[in-house]
Structures are given as C-alpha cells and as structure tokens.
Tab-separated table of C-alpha atoms in Angstrom:
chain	number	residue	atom	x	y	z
C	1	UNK	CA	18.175	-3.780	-4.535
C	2	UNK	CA	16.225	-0.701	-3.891
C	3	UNK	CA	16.317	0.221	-0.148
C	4	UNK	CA	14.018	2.838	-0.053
C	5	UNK	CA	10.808	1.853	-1.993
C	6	UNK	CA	7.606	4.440	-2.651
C	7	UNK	CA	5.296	2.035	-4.014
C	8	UNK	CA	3.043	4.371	-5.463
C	9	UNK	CA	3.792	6.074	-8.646
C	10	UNK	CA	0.776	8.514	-8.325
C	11	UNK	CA	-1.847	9.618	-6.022
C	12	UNK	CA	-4.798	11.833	-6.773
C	13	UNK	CA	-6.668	13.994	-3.972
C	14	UNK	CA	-9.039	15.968	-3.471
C	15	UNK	CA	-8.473	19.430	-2.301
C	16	UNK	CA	-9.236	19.939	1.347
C	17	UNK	CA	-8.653	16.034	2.099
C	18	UNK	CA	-5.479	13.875	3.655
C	19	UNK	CA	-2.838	12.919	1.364
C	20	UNK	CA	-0.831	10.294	2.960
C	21	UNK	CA	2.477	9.490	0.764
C	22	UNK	CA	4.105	6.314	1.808
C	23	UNK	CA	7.694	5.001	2.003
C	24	UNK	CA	9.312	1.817	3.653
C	25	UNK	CA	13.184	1.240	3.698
C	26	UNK	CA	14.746	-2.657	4.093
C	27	UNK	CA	17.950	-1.214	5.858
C	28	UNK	CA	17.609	-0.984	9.737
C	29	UNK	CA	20.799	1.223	9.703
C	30	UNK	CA	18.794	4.015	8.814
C	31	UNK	CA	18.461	6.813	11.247
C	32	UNK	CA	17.767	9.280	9.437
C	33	UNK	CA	14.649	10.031	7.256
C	34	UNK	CA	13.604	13.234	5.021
C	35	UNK	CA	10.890	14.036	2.675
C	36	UNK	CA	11.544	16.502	-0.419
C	37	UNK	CA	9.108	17.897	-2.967
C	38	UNK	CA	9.901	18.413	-6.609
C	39	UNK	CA	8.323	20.721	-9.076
C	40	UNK	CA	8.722	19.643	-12.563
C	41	UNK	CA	12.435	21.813	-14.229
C	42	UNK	CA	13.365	22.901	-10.916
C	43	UNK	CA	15.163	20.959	-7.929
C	44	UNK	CA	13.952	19.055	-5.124
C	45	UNK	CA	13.577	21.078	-2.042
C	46	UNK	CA	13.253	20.384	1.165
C	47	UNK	CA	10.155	19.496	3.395
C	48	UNK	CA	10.519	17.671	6.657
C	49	UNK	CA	12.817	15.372	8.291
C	50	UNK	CA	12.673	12.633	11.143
C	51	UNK	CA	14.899	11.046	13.373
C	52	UNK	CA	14.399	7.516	14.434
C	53	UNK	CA	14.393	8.914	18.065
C	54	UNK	CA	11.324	10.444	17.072
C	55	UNK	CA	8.657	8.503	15.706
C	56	UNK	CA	6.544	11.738	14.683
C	57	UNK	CA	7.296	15.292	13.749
C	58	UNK	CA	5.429	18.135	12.612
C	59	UNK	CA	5.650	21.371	10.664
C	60	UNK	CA	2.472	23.010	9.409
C	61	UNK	CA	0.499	21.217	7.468
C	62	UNK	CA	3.078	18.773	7.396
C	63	UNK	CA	3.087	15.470	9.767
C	64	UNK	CA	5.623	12.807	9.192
C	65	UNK	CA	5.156	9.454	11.153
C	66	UNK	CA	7.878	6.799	11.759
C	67	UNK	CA	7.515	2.997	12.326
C	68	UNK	CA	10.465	1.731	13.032
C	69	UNK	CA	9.268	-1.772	13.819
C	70	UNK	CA	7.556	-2.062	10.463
C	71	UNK	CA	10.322	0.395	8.719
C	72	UNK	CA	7.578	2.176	7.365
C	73	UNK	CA	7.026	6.297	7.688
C	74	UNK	CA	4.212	8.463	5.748
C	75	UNK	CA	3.872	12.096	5.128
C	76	UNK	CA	0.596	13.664	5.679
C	77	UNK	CA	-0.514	16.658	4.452
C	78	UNK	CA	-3.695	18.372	5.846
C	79	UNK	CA	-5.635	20.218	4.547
C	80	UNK	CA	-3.971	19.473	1.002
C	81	UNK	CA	-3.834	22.276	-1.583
C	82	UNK	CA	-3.001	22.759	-4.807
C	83	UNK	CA	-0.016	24.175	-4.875
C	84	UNK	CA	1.091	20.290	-3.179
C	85	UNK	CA	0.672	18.978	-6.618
C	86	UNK	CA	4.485	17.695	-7.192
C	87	UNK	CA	6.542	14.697	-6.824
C	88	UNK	CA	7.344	13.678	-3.321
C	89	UNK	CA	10.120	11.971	-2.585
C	90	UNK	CA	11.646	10.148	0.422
C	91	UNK	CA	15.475	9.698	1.331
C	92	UNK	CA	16.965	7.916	4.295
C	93	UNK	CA	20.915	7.707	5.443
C	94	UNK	CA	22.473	6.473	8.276
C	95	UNK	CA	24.264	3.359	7.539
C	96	UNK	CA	27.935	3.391	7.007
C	97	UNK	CA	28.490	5.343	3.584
C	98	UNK	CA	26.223	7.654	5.360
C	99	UNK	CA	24.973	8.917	1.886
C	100	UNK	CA	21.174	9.688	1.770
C	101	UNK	CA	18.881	6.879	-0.497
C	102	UNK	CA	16.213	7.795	-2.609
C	103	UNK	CA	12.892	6.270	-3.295
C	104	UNK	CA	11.842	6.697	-6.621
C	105	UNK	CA	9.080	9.160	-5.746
C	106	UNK	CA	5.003	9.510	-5.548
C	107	UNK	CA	3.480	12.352	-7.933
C	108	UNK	CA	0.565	13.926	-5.849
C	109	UNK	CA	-2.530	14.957	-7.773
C	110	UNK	CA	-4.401	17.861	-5.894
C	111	UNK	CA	-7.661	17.833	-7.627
C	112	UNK	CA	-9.635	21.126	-7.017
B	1	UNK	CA	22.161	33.561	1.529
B	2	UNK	CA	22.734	32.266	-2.107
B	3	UNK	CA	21.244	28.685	-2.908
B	4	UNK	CA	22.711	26.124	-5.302
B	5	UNK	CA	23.690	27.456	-8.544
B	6	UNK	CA	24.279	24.889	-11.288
B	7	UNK	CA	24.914	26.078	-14.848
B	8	UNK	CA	23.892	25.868	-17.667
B	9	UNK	CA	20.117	25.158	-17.175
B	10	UNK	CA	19.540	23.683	-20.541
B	11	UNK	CA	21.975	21.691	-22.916
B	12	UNK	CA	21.709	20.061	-26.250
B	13	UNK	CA	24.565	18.085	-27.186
B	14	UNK	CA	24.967	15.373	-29.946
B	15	UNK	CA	26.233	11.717	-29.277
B	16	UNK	CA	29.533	11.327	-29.053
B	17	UNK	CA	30.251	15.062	-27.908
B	18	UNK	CA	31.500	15.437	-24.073
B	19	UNK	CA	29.524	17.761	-21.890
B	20	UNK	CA	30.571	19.385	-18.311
B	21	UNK	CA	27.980	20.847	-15.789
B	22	UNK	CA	29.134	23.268	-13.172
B	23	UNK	CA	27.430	23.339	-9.694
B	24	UNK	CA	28.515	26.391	-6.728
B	25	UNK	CA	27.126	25.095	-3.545
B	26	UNK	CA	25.718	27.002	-0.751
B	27	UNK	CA	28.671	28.935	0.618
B	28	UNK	CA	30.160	26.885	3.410
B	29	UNK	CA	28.686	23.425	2.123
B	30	UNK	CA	31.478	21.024	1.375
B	31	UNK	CA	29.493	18.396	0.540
B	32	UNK	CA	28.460	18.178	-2.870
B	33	UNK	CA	26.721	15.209	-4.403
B	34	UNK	CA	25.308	14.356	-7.999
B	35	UNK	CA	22.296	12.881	-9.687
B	36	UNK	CA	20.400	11.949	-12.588
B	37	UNK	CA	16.876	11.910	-12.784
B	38	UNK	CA	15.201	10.830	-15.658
B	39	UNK	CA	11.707	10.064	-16.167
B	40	UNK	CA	9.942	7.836	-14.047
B	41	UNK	CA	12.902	7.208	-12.106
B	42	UNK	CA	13.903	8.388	-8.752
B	43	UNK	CA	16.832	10.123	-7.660
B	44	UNK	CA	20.074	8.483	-9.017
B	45	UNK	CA	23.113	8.874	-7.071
B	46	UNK	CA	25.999	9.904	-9.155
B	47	UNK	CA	29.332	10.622	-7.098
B	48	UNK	CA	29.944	12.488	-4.007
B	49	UNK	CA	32.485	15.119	-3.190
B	50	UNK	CA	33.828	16.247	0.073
B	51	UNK	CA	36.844	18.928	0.329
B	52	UNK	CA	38.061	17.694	-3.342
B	53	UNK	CA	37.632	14.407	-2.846
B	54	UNK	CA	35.298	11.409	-3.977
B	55	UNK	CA	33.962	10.221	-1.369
B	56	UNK	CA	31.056	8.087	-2.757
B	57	UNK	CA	30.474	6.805	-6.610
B	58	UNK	CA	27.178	5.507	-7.762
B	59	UNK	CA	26.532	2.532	-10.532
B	60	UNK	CA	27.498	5.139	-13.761
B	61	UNK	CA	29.862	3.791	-16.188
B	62	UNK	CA	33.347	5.410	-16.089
B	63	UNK	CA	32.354	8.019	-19.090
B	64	UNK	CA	30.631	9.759	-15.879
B	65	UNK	CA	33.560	11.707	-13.896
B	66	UNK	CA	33.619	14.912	-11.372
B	67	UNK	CA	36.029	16.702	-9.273
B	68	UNK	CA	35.793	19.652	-6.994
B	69	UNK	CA	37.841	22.473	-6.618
B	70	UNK	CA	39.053	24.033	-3.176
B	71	UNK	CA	36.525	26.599	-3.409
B	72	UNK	CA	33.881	23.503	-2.375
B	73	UNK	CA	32.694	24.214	-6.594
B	74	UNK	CA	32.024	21.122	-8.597
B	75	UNK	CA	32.125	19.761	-12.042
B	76	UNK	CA	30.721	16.725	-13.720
B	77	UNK	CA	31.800	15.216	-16.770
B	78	UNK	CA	29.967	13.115	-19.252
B	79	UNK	CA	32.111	11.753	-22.248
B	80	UNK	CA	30.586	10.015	-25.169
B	81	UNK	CA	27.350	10.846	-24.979
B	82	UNK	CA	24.752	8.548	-25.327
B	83	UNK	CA	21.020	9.296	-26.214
B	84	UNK	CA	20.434	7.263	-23.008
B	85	UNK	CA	22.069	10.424	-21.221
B	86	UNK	CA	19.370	12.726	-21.534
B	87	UNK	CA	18.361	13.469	-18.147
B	88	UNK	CA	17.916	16.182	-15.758
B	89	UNK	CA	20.890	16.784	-13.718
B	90	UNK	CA	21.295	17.549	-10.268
B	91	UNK	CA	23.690	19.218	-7.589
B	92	UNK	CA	23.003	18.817	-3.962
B	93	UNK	CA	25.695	20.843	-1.338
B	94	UNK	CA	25.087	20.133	2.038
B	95	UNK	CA	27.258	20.748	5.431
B	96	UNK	CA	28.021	16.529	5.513
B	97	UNK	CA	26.777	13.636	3.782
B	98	UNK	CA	23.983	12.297	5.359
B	99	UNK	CA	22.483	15.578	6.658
B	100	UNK	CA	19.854	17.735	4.720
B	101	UNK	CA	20.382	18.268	1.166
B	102	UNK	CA	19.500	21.758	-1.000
B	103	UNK	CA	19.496	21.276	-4.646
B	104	UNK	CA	19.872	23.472	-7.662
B	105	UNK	CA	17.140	23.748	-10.225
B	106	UNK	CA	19.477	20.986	-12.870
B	107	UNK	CA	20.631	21.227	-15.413
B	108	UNK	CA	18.150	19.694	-18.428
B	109	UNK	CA	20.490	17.838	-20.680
B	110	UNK	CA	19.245	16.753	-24.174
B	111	UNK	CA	21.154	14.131	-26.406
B	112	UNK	CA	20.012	14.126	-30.031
C-alpha cells in the first residue's frame, strides 16, 4: 500500500509558467514533508521541506503548500526554468518507524 | 564539508556473482539508509543503519544485507545476483531518521 502517491508520472511546462507537482499521503501520522529533485546518474538532493505546523513555506522560487485536511501538499515553482527539468520527488515521515516514504516521483518537462 | 561518497559509481556484474557497495556519509551523520531505484519506480527503501545497527529493513529478499562500521561507513551486500538487480543504488546519511536526507550520486549497477 503506497502511502505517499505522486499521481503524475510526467508534466510538461512551459518556460516562464507555474509548475505545480502534486503529492497526497493516506497516513495522518505524518508530520513531516520534503520535496527532492533528481537529475538523471546523480542523487536526489534536497529542495524544501514542511512541517505540518506550517501549512506553507517558501524558498525562492520555491513554494510548498500543505493541506492537512485533504493530506494533500504541492510544490510550485515560479517562474520555472530549464534547468527544473528533473524528477521531483516527495517523502513524508513521522509515524512511528519514523523513516521517510517516498512517492514514486513526477518528471518535470521545462519546455523552452 | 564533504557530501555522500558512495563507491564505485558504475558496476557490471554477472548473475550469480555477489556485489558490495560502499557509502561514507557526511561526517557526523549516523544515519545511513539504502535504496534502489530502478526505472519508473520511486525510491525503494532498502535497510537503515544507525550507530551499527539495523534499525529499519525494507521488502528485499534476504540476498540483500548491510552493516555499518563504527566510523558511521556503510556497506550493502547483494548475493546472487539477479538480472532483476540492475538498478541504481543509493546512500542517504542524515543526523536521524526522519530528518533531511543528502544522497550520494549511486552507484549504477548492471546485471548481464
């Protein structure tokens, strides 16, 4: 049972727009959420994290919202450029193995 | 400071053969966890180690096996290798489980 779920495989945008990556979770231990980006060969690193104190934080370009009530949160990235071409991925922890869940990932298109 | 170092980047080994990937955390992370990534698949949670011990232990069959030494360094351990292995590897360290994770670039593991 997959308990963080990224129901897109793929999304394509156009440079200059909104990407909004989504990701809901079916565990309501989870208090913790972060969102990584992965270039193809090379390791995920890290983009932005929220608490579920919080129900938005921002860095940059980067804004990510929480709904806890529909245990739903998004990434936005704005403007979006081409070098954000890459897999996203979500991960959540905070129930009692305290280990952080993956979703399976979104691979954002930034078309020029 | 130094990131995640995981060795060798690229490995072909035939089935049957036994392969072991090396990961040196960030200094002063003793958290280390493990995954697979293949394909069109998320992030898939090997084992966990914490001050030399297993802490966590994904859904791999037993041919999968780790350990960590007191210097917070970690091996993995695949045994009869399966074409079904091939599959980028990856080492996360992080202060505690649960808290932000920094990767190494994998280790790219062919099985021919």
């Amino acid at each position: 049972d997959q308990q963080v779920k990224q129901n897109s495989p793929s999304l394509s945008v156009q440079e200059g727009r909104i990407s909004i990556l989504n990701c809901d979770y079916t565990n309501s231990m989870f208090d913790y959420f972060l969102w990584y980006k992965k270039y193809p060969a090379e390791g995920p690193t890290f983009l932005i994290s929220i608490s579920s104190i919080k129900d938005k934080n921002e860095d940059g370009r980067f804004t990510v919202f929480l709904n806890k009530s529909a245990k739903h949160l998004s990434l936005h990235i704005v403007p979006s450029q081409p070098g954000d071409s890459a897999v996203y991925f979500c991960a959540a922890s905070g129930d009692s193995n305290y280990q952080l869940i993956w979703g399976a990932g979104t691979k954002l298109i930034i078309k020029p | 400071k130094a990131g995640v170092t995981q060795t060798p980047r690229y490995l072909i080994k035939t089935r049957g053969q036994q392969v072991t990937l090396s990961c040196s955390p960030i200094s002063g992370h003793r958290s280390v966890s493990w995954y697979q990534q293949t394909p069109g698949q998320g992030l898939q949670f090997l084992f966990e180690y914490f001050s030399e011990t297993q802490r966590n232990k994904g859904n791999f069959p037993g041919r999968f096996s780790g350990r960590q030494f007191s210097n917070s360094r970690s091996e993995m351990n695949v045994s009869t290798l399966e074409l079904g292995d091939s599959a980028l590897y990856l080492c996360a360290s992080s202060v505690d489980r649960g808290t932000e994770a920094f990767f190494g670039q994998g280790t790219r593991l062919t099985v021919v």
